[in-house]
PDB file of C-alpha atoms in Angstrom:
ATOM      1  CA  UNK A   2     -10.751   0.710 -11.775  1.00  0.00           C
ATOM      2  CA  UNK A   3      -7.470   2.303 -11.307  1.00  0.00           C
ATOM      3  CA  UNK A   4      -4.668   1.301  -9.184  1.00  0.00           C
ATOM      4  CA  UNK A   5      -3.428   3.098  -5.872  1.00  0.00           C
ATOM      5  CA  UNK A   6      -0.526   3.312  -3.736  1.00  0.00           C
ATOM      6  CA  UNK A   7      -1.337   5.018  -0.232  1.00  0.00           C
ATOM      7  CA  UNK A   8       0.316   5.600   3.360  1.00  0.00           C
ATOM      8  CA  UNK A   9      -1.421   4.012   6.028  1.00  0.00           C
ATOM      9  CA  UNK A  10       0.543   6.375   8.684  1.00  0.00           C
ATOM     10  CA  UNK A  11       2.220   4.936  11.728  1.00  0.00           C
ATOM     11  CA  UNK A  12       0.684   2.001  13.699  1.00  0.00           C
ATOM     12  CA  UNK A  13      -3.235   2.808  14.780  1.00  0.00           C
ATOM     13  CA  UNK A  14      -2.343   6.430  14.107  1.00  0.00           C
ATOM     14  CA  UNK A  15      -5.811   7.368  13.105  1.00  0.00           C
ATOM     15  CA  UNK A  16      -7.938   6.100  15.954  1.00  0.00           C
ATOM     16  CA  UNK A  17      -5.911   7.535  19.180  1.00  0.00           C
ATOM     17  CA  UNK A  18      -4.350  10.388  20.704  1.00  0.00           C
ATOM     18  CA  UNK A  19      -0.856  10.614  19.197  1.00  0.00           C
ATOM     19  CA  UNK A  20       1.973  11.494  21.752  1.00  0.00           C
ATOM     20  CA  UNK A  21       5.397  11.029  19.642  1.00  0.00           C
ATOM     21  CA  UNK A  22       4.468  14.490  18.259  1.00  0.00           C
ATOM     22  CA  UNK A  23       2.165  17.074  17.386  1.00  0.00           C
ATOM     23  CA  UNK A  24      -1.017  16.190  18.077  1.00  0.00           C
ATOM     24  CA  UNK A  25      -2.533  16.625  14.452  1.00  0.00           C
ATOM     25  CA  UNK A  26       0.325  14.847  12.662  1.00  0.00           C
ATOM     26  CA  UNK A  27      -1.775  12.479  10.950  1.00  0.00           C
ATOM     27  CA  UNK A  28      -4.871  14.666  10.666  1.00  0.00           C
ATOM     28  CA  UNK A  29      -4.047  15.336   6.855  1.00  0.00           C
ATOM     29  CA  UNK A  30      -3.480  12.122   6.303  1.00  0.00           C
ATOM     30  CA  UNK A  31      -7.228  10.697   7.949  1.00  0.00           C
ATOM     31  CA  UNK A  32      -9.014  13.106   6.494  1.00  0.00           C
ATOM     32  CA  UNK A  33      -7.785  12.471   2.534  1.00  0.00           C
ATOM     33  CA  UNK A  34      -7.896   8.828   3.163  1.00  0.00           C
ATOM     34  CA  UNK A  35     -11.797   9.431   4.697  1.00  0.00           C
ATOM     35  CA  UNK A  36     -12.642  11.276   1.158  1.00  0.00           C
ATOM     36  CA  UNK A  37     -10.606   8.769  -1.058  1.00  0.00           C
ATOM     37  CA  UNK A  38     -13.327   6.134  -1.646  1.00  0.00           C
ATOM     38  CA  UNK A  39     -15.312   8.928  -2.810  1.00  0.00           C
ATOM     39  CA  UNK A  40     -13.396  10.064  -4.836  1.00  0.00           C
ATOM     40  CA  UNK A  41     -12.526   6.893  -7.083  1.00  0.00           C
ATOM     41  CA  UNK A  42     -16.166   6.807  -8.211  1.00  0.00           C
ATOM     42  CA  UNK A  43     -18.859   3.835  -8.353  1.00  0.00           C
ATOM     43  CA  UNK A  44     -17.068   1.399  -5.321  1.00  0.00           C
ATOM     44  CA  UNK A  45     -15.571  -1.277  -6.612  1.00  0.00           C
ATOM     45  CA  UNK A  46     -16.767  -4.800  -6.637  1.00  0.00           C
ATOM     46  CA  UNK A  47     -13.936  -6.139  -4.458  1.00  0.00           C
ATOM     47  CA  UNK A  48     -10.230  -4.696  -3.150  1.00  0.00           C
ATOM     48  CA  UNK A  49      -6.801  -6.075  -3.596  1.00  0.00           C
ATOM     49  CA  UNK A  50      -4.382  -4.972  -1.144  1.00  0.00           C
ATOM     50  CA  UNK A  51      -0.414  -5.408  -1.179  1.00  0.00           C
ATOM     51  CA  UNK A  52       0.387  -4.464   2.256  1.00  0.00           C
ATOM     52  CA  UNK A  53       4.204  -3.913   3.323  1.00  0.00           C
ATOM     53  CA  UNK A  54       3.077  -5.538   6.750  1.00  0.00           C
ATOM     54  CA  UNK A  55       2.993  -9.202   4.812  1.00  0.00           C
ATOM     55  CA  UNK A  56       6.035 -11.148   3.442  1.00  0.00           C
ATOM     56  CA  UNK A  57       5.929 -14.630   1.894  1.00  0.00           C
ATOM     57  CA  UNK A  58       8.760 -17.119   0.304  1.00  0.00           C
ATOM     58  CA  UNK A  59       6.520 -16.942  -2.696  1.00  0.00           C
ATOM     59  CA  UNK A  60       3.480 -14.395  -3.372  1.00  0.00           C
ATOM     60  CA  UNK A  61       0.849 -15.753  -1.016  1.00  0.00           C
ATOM     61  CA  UNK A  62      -2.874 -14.303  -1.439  1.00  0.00           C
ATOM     62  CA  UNK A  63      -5.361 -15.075   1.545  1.00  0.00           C
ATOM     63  CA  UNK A  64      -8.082 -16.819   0.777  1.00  0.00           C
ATOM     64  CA  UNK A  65     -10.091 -16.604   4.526  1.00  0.00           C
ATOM     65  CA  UNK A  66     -13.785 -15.938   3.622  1.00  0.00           C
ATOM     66  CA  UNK A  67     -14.204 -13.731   6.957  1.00  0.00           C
ATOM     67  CA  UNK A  68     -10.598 -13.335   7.512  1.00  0.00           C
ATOM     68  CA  UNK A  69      -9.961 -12.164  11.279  1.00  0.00           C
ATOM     69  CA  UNK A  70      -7.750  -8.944  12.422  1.00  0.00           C
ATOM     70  CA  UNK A  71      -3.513  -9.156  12.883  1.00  0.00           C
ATOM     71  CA  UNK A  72      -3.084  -7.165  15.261  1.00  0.00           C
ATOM     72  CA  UNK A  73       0.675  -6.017  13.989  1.00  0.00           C
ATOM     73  CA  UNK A  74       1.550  -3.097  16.052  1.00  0.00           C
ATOM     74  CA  UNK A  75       3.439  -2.760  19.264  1.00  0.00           C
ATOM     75  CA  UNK A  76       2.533  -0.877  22.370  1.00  0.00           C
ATOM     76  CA  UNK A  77      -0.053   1.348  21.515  1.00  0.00           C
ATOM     77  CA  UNK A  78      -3.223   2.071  23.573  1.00  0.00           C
ATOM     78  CA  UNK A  79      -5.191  -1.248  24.847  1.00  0.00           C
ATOM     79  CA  UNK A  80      -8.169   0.218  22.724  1.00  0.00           C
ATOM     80  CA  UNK A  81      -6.202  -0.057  19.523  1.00  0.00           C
ATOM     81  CA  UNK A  82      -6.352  -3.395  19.791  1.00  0.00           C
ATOM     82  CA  UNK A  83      -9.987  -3.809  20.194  1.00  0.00           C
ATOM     83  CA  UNK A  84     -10.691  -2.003  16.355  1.00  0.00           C
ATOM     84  CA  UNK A  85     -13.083  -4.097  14.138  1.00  0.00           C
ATOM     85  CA  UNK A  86     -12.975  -4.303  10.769  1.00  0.00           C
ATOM     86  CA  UNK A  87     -15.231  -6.812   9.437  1.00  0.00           C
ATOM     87  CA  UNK A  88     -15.063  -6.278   5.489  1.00  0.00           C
ATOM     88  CA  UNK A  89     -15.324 -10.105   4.031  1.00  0.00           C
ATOM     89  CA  UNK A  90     -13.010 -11.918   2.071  1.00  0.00           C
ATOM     90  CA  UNK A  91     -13.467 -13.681  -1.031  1.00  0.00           C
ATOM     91  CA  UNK A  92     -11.709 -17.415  -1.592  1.00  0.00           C
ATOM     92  CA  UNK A  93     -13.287 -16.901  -5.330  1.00  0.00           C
ATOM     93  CA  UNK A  94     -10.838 -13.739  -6.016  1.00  0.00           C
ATOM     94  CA  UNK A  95      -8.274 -15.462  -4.004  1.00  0.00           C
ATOM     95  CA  UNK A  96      -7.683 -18.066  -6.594  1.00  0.00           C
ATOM     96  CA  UNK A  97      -8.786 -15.743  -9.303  1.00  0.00           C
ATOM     97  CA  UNK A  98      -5.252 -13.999  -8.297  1.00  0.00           C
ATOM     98  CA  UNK A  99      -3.639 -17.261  -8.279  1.00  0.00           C
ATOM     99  CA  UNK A 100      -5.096 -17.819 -11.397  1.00  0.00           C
ATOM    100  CA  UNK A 101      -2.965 -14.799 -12.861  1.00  0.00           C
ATOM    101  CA  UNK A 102       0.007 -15.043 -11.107  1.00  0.00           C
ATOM    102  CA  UNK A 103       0.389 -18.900 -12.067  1.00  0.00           C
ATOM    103  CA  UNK A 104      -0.392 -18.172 -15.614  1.00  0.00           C
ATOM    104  CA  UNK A 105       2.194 -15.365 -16.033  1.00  0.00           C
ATOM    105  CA  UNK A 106       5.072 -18.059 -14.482  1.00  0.00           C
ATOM    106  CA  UNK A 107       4.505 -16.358 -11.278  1.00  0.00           C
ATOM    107  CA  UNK A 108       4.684 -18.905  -8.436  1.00  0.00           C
ATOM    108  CA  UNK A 109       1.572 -18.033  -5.824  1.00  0.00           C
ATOM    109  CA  UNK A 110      -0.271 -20.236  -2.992  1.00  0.00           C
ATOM    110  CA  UNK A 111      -3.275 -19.236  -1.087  1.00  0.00           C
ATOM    111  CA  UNK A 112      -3.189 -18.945   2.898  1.00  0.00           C
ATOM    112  CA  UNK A 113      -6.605 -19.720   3.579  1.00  0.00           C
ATOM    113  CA  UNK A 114      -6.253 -18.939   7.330  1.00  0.00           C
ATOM    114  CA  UNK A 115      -4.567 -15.117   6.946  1.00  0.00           C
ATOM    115  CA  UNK A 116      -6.183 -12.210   8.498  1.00  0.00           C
ATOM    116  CA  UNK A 117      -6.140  -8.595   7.916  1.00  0.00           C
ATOM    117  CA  UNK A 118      -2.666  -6.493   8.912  1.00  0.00           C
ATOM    118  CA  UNK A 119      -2.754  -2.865   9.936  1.00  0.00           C
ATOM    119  CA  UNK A 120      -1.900  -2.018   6.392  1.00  0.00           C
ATOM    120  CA  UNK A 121      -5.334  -2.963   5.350  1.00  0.00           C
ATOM    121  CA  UNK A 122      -7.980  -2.579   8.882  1.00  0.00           C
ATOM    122  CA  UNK A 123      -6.220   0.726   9.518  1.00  0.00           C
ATOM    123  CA  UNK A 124      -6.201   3.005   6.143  1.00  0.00           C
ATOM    124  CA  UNK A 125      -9.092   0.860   4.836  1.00  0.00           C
ATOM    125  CA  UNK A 126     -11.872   1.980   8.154  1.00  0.00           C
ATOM    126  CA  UNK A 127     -11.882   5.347   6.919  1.00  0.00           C
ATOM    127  CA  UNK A 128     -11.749   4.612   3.240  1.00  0.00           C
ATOM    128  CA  UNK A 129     -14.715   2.317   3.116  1.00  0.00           C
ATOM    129  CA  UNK A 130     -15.898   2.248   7.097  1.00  0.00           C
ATOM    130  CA  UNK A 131     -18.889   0.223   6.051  1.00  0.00           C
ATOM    131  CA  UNK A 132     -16.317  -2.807   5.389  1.00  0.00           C
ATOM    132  CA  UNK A 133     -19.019  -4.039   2.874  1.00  0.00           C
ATOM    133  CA  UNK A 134     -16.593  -4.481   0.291  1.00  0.00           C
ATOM    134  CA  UNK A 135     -14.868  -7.729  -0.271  1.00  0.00           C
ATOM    135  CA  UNK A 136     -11.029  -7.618   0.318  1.00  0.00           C
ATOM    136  CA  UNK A 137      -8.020  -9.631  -0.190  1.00  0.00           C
ATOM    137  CA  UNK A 138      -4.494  -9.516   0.587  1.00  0.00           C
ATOM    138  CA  UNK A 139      -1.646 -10.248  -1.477  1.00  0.00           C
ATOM    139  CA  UNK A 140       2.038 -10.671   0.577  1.00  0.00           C
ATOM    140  CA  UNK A 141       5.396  -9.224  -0.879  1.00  0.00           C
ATOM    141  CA  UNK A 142       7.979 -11.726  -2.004  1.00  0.00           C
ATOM    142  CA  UNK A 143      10.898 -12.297   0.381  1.00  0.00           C
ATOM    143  CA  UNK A 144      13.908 -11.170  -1.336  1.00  0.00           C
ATOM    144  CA  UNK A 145      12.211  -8.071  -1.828  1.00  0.00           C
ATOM    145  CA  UNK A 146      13.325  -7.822  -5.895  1.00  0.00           C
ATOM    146  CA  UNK A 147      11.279  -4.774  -7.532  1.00  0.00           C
ATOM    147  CA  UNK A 148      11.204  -6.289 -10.854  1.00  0.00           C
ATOM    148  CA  UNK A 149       9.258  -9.529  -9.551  1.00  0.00           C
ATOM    149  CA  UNK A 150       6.816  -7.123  -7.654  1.00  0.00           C
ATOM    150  CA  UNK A 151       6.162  -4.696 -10.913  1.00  0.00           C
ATOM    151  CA  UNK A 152       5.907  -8.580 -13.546  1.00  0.00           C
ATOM    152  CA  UNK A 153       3.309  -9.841 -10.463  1.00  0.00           C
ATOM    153  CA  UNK A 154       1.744  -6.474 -10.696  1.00  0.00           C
ATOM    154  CA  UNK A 155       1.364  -6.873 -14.500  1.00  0.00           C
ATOM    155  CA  UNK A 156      -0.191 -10.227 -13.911  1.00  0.00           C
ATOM    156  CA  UNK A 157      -2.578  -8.687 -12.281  1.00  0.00           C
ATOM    157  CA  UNK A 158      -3.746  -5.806 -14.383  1.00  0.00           C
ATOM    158  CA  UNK A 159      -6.904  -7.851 -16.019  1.00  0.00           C
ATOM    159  CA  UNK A 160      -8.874  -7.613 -12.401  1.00  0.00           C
ATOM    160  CA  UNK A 161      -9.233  -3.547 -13.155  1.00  0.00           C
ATOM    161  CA  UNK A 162     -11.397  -4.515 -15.740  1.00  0.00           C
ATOM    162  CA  UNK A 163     -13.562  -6.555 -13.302  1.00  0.00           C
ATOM    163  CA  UNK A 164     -14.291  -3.923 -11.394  1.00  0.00           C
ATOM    164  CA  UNK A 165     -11.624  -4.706  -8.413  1.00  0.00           C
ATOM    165  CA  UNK A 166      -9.482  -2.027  -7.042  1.00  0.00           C
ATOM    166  CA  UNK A 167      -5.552  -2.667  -6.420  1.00  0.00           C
ATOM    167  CA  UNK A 168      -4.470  -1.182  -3.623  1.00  0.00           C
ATOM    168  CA  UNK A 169      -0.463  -1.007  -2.378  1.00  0.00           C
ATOM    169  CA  UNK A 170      -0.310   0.122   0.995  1.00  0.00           C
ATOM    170  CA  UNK A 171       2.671   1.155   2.574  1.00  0.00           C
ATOM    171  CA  UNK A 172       5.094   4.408   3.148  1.00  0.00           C
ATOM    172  CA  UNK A 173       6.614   6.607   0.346  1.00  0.00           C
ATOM    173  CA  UNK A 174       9.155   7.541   3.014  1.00  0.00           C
ATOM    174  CA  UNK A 175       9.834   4.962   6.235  1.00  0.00           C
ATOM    175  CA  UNK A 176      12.940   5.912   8.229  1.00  0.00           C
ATOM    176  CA  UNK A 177      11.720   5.088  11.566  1.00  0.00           C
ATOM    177  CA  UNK A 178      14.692   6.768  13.401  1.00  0.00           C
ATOM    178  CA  UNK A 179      14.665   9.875  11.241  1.00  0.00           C
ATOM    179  CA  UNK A 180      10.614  10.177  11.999  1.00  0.00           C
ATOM    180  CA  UNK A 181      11.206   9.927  15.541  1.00  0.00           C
ATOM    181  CA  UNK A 182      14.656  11.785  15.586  1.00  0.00           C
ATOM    182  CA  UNK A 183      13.864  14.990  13.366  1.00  0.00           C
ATOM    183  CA  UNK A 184      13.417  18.567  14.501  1.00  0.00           C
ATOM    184  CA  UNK A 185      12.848  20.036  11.155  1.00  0.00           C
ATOM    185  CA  UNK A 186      12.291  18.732   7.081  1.00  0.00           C
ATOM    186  CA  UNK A 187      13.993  15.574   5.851  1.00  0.00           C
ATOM    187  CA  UNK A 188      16.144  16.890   3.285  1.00  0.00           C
ATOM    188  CA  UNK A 189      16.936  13.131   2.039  1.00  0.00           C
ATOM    189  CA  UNK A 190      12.585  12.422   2.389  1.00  0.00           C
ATOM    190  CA  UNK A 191      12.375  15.721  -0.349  1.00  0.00           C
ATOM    191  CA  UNK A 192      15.049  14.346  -2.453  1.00  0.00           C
ATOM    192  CA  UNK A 193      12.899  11.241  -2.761  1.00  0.00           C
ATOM    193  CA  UNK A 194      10.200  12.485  -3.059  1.00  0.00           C
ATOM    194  CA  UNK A 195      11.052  14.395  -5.916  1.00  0.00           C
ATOM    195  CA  UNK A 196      12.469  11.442  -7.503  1.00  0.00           C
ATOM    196  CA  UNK A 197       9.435   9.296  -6.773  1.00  0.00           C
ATOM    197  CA  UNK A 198       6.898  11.532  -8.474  1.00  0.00           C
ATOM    198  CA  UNK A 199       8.952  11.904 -11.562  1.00  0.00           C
ATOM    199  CA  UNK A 200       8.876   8.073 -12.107  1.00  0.00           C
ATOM    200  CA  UNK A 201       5.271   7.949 -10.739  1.00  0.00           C
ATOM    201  CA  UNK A 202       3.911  10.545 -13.265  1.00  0.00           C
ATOM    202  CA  UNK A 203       6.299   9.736 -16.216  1.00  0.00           C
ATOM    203  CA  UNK A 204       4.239   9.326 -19.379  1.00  0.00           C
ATOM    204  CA  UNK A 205       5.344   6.085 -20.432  1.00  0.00           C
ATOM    205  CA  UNK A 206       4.906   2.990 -18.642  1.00  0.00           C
ATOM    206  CA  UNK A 207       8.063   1.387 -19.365  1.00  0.00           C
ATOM    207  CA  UNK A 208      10.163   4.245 -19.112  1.00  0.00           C
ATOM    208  CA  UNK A 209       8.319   4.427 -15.261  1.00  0.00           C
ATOM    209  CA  UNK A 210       8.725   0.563 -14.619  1.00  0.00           C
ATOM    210  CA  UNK A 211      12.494   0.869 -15.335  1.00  0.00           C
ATOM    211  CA  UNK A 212      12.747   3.969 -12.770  1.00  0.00           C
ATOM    212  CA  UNK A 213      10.960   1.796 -10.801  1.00  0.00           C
ATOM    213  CA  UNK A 214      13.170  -1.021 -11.285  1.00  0.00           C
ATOM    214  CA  UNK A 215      15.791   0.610 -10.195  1.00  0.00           C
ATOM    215  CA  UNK A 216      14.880   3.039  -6.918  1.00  0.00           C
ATOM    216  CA  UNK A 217      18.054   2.456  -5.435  1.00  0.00           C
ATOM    217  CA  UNK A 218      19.881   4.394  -7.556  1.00  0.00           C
ATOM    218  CA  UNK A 219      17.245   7.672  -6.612  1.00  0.00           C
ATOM    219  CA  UNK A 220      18.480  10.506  -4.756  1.00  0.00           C
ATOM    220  CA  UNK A 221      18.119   9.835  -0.938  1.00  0.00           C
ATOM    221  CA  UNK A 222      16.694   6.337  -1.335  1.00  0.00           C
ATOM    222  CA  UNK A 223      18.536   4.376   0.851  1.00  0.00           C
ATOM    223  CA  UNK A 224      17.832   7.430   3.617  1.00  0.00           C
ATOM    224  CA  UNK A 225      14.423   7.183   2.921  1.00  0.00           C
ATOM    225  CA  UNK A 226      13.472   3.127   2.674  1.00  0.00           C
ATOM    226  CA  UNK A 227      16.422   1.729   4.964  1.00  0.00           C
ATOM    227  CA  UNK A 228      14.687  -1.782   3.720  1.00  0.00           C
ATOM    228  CA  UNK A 229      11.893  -1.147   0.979  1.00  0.00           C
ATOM    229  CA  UNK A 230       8.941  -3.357   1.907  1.00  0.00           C
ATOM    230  CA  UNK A 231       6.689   0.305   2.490  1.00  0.00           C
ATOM    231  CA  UNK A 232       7.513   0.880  -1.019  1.00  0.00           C
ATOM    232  CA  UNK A 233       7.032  -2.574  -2.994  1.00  0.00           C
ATOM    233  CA  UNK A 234       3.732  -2.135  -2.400  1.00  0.00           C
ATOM    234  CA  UNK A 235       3.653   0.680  -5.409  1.00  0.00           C
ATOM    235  CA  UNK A 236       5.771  -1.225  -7.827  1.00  0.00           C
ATOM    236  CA  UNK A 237       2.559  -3.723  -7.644  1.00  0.00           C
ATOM    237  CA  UNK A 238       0.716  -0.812  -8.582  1.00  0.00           C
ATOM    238  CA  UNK A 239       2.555   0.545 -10.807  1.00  0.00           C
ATOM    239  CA  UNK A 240       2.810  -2.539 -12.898  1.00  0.00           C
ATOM    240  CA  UNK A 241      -1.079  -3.179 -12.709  1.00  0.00           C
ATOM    241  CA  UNK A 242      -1.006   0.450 -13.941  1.00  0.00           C
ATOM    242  CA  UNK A 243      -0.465  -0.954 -17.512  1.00  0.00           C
ATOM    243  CA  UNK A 244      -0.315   2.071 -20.133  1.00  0.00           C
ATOM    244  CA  UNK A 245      -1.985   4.498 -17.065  1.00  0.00           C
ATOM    245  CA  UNK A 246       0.282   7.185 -16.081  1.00  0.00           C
ATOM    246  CA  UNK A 247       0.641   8.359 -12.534  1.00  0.00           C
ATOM    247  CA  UNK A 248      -0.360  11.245 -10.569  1.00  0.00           C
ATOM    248  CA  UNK A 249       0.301  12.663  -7.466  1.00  0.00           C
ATOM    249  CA  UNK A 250      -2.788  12.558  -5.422  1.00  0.00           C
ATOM    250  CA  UNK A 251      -2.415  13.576  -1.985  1.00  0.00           C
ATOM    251  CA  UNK A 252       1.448  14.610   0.271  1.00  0.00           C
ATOM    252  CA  UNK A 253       2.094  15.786   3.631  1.00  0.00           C
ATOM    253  CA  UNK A 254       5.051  16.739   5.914  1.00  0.00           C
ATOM    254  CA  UNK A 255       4.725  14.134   8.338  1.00  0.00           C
ATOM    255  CA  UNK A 256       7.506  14.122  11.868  1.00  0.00           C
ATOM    256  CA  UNK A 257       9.734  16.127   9.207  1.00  0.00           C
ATOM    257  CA  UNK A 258       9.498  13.804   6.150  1.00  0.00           C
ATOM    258  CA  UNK A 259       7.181  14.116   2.706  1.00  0.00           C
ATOM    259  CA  UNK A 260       4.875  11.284   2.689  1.00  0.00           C
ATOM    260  CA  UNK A 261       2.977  11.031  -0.734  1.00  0.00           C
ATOM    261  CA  UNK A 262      -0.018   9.224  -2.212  1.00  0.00           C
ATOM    262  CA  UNK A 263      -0.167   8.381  -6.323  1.00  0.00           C
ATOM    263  CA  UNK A 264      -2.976   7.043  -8.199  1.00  0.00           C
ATOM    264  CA  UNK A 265      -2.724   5.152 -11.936  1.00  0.00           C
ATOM    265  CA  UNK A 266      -5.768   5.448 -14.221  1.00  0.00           C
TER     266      UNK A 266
END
């Protein structure tokens, strides 16, 4: 299976009328993330998801066998909060992830109460809308540190083999007041962008895991991930990427900024 790092747009974007701009701004983005699963191939036997909508003291993996819906998203239409999403979990791949972490040195516990964030019930209805597929979460790390998101991501590169999909979901660029404030392109969202898919799509693992690494140091980043949990979420990816290269599989201009979509193996 490869791994994937995807946008999953602004709040319950995809299933209401959107006011805070054009009325198709997230169009583009639905409709690629309704052809995605189809495009990977044979479905995979279960998902992992790193959502940017989950932080733990320690990587935390949720281990609910029919985990319930976190509502995570502020003021929106009353019917956004009534979406379903009733994909199972799987407590067996929950400590199978433990498993991983704890034997790379990577300090993990399993939540077995944890429900589903918008990060994973919102992209994930139009990737695989039958919610057949078994899925489980895995938090970020507070402290946010790239290098301990890429080693847990490494960790967890064996699971490709057994036919699960890794999934980071976030933002490649999540400036909330630059979304909401622009009247034209993000010059500092195309800088980054730039950057991004030159580290994404370099050849050689390591040499992408040390860009990676070290994202602050991109042009525009700090413009572009005021704090980075939307983009940890690929450095999980990345590192389960193992030797895989990246491409660039799907960008928009989104409220003024490039939002991009990358895809290892």
């Amino acid at each position: 299976m490869p791994t994937l790092y995807i946008p999953h747009g602004g709040g319950p974007c995809f299933f209401m009328e959107w006011t805070a701009g054009p009325p198709d701004t997230w169009d583009r983005m639905a409709a690629w993330l309704r052809q995605l699963g189809g495009s990977i191939g044979a479905a995979p036997k279960s998902i992992v998801v790193i959502s940017a909508h989950w932080e733990e003291e320690q990587f935390t993996v949720s281990g609910h066998p029919q985990p319930p819906l976190v509502y995570d998203y502020y003021g929106f239409p009353e019917h956004t909060y009534r979406i379903q999403y009733p994909a199972p979990g799987s407590p067996a791949l929950a400590k199978r992830i433990g498993d991983l972490l704890s034997g790379a040195g990577i300090r993990a516990q399993i939540d077995p109460e944890r429900g589903f964030d918008h990060g994973v019930f919102i992209p994930f209805k139009l990737v695989y809308p039958q919610a057949e597929i078994p899925v489980v979460q895995l938090s970020l790390k507070a402290g946010l540190d790239p290098q301990a998101h890429v080693e847990a991501g490494r960790a967890l590169e064996p699971l490709r083999r057994e036919g699960v999909l890794i999934v980071g979901s976030g933002m490649s660029y999540h400036n909330l007041n630059s979304f909401f404030r622009s009247r034209g392109p993000i010059a500092a969202s195309d800088q980054f962008d730039a950057w991004l898919t030159q580290a994404a799509c370099a050849p050689e693992a390591d040499a992408r895991n040390d860009a990676l690494r070290r994202w602050e140091q991109a042009p525009g980043a700090r413009a572009s991930h005021p704090r980075e949990e939307h983009l940890l979420p690929m450095m999980v990816a990345a590192g389960a990427a193992g030797a895989d290269a990246g491409t660039k599989i799907f960008s928009d201009r989104v409220m003024g900024s490039t939002v991009s979509a990358y895809r290892f193996g």
